[in-house]
mmCIF file of C-alpha atoms in Angstrom:
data_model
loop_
_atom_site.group_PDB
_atom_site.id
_atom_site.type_symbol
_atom_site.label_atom_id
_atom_site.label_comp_id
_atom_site.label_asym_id
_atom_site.label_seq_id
_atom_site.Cartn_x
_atom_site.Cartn_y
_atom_site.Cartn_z
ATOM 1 C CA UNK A 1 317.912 134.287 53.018
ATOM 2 C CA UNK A 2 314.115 133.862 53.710
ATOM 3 C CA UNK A 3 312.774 135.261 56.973
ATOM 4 C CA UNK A 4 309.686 134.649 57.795
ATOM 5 C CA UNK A 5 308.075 136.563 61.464
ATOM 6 C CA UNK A 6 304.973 135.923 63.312
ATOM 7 C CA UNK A 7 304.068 138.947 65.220
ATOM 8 C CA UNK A 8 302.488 138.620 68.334
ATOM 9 C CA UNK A 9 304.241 135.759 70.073
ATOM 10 C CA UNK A 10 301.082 135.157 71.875
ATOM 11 C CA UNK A 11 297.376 135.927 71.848
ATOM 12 C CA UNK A 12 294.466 135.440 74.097
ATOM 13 C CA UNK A 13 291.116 135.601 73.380
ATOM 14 C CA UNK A 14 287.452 134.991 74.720
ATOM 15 C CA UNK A 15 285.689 132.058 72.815
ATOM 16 C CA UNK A 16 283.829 133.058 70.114
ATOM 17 C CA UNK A 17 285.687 135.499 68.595
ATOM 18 C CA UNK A 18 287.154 135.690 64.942
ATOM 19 C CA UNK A 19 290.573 136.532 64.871
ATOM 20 C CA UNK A 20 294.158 137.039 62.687
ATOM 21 C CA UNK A 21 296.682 135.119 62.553
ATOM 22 C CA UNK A 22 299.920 137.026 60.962
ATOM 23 C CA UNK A 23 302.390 135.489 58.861
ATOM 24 C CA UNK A 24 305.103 137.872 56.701
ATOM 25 C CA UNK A 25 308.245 136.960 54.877
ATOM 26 C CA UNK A 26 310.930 138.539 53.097
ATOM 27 C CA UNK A 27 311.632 136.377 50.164
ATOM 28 C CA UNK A 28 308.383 136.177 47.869
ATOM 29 C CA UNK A 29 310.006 133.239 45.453
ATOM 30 C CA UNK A 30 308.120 130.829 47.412
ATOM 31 C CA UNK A 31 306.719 127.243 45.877
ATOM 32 C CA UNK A 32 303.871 127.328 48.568
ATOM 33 C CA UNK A 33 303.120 128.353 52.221
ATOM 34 C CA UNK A 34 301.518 125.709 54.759
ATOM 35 C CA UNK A 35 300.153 126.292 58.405
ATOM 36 C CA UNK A 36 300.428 124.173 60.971
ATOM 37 C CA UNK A 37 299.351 123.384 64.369
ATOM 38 C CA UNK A 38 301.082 122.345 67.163
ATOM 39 C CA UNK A 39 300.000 121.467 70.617
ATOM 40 C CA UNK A 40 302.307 121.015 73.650
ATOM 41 C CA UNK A 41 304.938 118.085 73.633
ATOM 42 C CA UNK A 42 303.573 116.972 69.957
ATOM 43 C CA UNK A 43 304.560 116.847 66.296
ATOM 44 C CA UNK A 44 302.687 119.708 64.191
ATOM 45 C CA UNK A 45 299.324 119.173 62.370
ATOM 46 C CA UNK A 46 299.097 120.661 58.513
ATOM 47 C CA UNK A 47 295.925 122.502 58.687
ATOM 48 C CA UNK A 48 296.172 124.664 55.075
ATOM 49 C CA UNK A 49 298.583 124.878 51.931
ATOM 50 C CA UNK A 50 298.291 127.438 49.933
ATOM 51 C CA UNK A 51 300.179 127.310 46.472
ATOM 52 C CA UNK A 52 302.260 129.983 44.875
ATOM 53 C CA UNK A 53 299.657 130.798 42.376
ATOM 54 C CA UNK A 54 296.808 130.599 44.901
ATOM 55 C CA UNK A 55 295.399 133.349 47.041
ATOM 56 C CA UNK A 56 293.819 131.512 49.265
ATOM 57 C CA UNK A 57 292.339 128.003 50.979
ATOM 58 C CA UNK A 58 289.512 127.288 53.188
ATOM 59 C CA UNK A 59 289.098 124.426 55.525
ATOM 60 C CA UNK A 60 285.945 124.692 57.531
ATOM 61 C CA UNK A 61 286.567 127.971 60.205
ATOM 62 C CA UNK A 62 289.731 128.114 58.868
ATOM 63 C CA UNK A 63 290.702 130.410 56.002
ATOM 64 C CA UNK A 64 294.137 131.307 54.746
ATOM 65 C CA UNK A 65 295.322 134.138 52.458
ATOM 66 C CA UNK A 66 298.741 134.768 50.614
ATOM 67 C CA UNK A 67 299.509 137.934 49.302
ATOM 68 C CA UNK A 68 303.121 137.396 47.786
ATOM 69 C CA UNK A 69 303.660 141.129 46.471
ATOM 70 C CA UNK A 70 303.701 142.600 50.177
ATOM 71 C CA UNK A 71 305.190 139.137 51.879
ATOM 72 C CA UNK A 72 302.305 138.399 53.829
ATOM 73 C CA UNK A 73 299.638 135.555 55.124
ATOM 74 C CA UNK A 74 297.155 135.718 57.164
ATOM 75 C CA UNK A 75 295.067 132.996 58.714
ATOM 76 C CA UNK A 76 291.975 133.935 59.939
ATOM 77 C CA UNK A 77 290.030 131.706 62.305
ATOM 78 C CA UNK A 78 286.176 132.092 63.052
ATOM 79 C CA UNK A 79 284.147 131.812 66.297
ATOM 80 C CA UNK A 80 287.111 130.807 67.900
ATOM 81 C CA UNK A 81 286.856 127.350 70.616
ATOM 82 C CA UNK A 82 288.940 126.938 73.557
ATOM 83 C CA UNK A 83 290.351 123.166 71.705
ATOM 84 C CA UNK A 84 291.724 126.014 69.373
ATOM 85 C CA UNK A 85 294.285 126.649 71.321
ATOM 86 C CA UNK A 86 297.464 125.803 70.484
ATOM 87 C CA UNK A 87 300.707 127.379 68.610
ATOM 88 C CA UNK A 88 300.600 128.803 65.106
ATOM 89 C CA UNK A 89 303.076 128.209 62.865
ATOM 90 C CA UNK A 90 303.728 129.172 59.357
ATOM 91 C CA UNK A 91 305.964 127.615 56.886
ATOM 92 C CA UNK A 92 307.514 128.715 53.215
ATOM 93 C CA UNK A 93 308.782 126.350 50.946
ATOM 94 C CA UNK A 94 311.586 127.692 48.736
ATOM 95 C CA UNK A 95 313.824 126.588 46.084
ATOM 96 C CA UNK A 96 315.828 124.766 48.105
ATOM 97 C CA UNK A 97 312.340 122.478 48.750
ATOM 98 C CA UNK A 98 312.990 123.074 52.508
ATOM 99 C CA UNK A 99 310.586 124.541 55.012
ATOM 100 C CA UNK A 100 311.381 127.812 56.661
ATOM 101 C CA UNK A 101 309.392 128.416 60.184
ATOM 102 C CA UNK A 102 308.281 131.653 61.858
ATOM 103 C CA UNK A 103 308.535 131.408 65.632
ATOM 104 C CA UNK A 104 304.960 130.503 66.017
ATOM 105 C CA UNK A 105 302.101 132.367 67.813
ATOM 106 C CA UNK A 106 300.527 130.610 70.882
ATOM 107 C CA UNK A 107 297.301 131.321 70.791
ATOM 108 C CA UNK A 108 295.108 131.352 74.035
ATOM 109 C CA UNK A 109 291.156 130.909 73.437
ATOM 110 C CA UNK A 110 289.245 131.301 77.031
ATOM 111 C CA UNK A 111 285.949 129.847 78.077
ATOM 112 C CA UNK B 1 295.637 114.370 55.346
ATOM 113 C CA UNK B 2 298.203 111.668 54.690
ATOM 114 C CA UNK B 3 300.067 110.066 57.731
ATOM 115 C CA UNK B 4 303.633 110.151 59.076
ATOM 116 C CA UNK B 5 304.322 107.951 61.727
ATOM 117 C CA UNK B 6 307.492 108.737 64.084
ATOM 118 C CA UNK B 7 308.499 105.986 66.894
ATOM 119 C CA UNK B 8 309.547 105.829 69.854
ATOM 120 C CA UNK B 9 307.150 109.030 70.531
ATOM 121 C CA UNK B 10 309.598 109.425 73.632
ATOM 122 C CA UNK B 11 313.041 107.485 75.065
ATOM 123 C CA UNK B 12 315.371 107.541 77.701
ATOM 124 C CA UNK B 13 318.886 106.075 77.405
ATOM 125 C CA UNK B 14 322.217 106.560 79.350
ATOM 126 C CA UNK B 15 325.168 108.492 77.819
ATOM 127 C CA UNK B 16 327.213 107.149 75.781
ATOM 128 C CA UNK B 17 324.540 104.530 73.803
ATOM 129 C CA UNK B 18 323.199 105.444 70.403
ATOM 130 C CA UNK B 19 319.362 105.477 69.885
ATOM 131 C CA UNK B 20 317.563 105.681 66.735
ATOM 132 C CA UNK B 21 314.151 106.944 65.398
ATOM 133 C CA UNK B 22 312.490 105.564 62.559
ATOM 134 C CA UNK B 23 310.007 108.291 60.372
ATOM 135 C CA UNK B 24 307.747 106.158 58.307
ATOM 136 C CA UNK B 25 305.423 107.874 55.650
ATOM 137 C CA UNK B 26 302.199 105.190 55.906
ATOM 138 C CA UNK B 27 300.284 106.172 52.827
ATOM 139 C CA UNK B 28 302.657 108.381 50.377
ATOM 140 C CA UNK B 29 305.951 107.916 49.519
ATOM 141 C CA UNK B 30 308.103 110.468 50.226
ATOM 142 C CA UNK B 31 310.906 111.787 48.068
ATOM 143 C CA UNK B 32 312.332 113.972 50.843
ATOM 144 C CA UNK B 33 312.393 113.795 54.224
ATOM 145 C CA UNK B 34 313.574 116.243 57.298
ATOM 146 C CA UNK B 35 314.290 115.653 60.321
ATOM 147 C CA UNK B 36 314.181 118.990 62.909
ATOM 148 C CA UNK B 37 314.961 119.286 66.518
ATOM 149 C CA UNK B 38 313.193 121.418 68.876
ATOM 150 C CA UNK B 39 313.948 123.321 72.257
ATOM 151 C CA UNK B 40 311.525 124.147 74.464
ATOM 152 C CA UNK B 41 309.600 127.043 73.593
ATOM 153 C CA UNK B 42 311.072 127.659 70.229
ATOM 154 C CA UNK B 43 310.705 126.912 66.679
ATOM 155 C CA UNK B 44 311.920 124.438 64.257
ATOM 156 C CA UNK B 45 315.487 124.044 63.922
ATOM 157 C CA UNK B 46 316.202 121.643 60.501
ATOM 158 C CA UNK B 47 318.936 119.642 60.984
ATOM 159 C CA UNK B 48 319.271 118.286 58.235
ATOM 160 C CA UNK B 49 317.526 116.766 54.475
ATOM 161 C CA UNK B 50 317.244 113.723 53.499
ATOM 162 C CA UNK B 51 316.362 112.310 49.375
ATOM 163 C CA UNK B 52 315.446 108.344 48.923
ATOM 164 C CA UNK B 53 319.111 106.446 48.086
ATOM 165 C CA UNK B 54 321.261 109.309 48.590
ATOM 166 C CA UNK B 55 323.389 110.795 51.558
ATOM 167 C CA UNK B 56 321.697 113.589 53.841
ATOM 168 C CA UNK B 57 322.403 117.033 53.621
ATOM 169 C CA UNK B 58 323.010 118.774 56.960
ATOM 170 C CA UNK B 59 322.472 122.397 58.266
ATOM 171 C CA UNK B 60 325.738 124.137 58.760
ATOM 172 C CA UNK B 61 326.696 123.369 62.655
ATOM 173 C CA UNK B 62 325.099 119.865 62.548
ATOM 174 C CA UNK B 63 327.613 117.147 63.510
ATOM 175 C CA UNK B 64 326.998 114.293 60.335
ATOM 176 C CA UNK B 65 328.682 111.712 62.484
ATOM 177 C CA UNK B 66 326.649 112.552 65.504
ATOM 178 C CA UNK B 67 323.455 112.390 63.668
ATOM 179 C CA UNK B 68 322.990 109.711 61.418
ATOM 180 C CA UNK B 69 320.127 109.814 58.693
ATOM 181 C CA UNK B 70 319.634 106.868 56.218
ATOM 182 C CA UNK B 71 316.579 107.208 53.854
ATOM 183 C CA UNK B 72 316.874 103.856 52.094
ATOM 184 C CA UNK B 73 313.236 103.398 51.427
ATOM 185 C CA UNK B 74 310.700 105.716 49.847
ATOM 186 C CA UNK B 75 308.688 105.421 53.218
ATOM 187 C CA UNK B 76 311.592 104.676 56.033
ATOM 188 C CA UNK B 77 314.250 107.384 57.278
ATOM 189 C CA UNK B 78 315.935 106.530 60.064
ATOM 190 C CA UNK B 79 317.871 109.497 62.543
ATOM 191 C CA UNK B 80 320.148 107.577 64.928
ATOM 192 C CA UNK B 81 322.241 109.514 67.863
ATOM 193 C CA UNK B 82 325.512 108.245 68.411
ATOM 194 C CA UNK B 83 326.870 108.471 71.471
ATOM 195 C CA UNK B 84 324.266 110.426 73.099
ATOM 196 C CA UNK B 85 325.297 113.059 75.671
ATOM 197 C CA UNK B 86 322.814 115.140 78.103
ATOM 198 C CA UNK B 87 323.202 118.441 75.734
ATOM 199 C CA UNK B 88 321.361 115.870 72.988
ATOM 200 C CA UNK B 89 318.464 115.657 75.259
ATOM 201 C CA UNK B 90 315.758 117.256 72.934
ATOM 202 C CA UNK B 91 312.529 117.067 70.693
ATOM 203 C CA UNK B 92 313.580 115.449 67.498
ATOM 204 C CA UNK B 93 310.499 115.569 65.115
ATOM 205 C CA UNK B 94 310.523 114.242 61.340
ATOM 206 C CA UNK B 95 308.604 115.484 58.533
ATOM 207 C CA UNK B 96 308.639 113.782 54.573
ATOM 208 C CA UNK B 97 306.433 115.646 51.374
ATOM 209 C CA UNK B 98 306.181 113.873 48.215
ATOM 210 C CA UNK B 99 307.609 116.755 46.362
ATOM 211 C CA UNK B 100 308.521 119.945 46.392
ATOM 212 C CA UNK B 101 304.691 121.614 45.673
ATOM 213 C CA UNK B 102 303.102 118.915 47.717
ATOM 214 C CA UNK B 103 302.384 119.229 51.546
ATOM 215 C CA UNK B 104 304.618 118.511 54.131
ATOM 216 C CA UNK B 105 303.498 115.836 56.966
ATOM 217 C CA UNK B 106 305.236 115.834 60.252
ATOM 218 C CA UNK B 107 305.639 112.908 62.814
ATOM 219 C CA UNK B 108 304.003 113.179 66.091
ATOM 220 C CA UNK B 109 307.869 113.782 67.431
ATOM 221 C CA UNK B 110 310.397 112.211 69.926
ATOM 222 C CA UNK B 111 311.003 113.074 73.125
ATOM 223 C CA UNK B 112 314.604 112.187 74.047
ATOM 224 C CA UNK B 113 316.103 112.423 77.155
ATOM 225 C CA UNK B 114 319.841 111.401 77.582
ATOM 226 C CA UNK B 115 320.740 110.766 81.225
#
């Protein structure tokens, strides 16, 4: 059964900074992994996919990596902005075409 | 990205009644759809999956005639609570992909509240 942990549960940072997002998982037959977003009280925002074959996506200050052979993504986010902040989440599709969530990391990005 | 659309985004009813929630994909259509509940401060929990013309599969613990799901369209699924109950009270949030390698949309969510 795939596992997948976010470590921190939260994070806070001063504006401006870059910083790590962690994502690891136990299963590596994955068909892709996908980020998300999601703010308080809302539904969750896809911000990068990253297929099984890829290594990694950019979307403007976002950039994720997927290193299957050690289980792990990262999502790295540059000059951080306090309208970054929000909770983490990453996703693995398996087989089974369902999604399966980490706990999310709520990230904190002060002014 | 490509748009999911959830309504009511939040509802209040009194025990007993059955609400639904429609999930509408507005520019794909959508082979599979899921529809997850959420507590506060926690993850995802899938309740159950739903494929275009067939019956839902649902997450071991998930009541099937609690929660109904009907995906008749390729862009409609439709979670209806039967005979709600406080303990239903919840975020209920849908999400539909084209396929299985494709990405995953969500809704914006539903905020129900069963008094």
């Amino acid at each position: 059964k795939q596992e997948v942990t976010q470590i921190p549960a939260a994070l806070s940072v001063p504006e401006g900074e870059n910083l790590v997002l962690n994502c690891s998982f136990t299963d590596s037959a994955i068909y892709n992994l996908q980020w998300f977003r999601q703010d308080p009280g809302k539904g969750l925002t896809s911000l990068l996919l990253i297929q099984s074959s890829q290594r990694e996506q950019t979307s403007g200050r976002l950039n994720a990596s997927l290193d299957k052979s050690s289980g792990r993504s990262t999502l790295y986010i540059a000059a951080s902005q306090p309208g970054d902040s929000a909770t983490y989440l990453c996703a693995l599709t398996g087989a089974n075409s369902k999604l399966t969530f980490g706990k999310g990391i709520t990230l904190s990005v002060r002014p | 990205g490509a748009v999911v659309s959830q309504h009511p985004s939040w509802v209040i009813c009194k025990s007993g009644t059955s609400v639904k929630i429609e999930c509408r994909s507005l520019d794909f259509q959508a082979t599979t759809m899921f529809w997850y509940r959420q507590f506060p401060k926690q993850s995802l929990m899938l309740m159950a999956t739903s494929n275009e013309g067939s019956k839902a599969t649902y997450e071991q613990g998930v009541e099937k005639d609690k929660f109904l799901i009907n995906h008749a369209s390729l862009t409609l699924s439709t979670l209806t609570v039967t005979s709600a109950h406080p303990e239903d009270s919840s975020f209920y949030i849908c999400s539909a992909r084209q396929d299985t390698n494709t990405e995953a949309f969500f809704g914006q969510g539903t905020r129900l509240t069963v008094v």
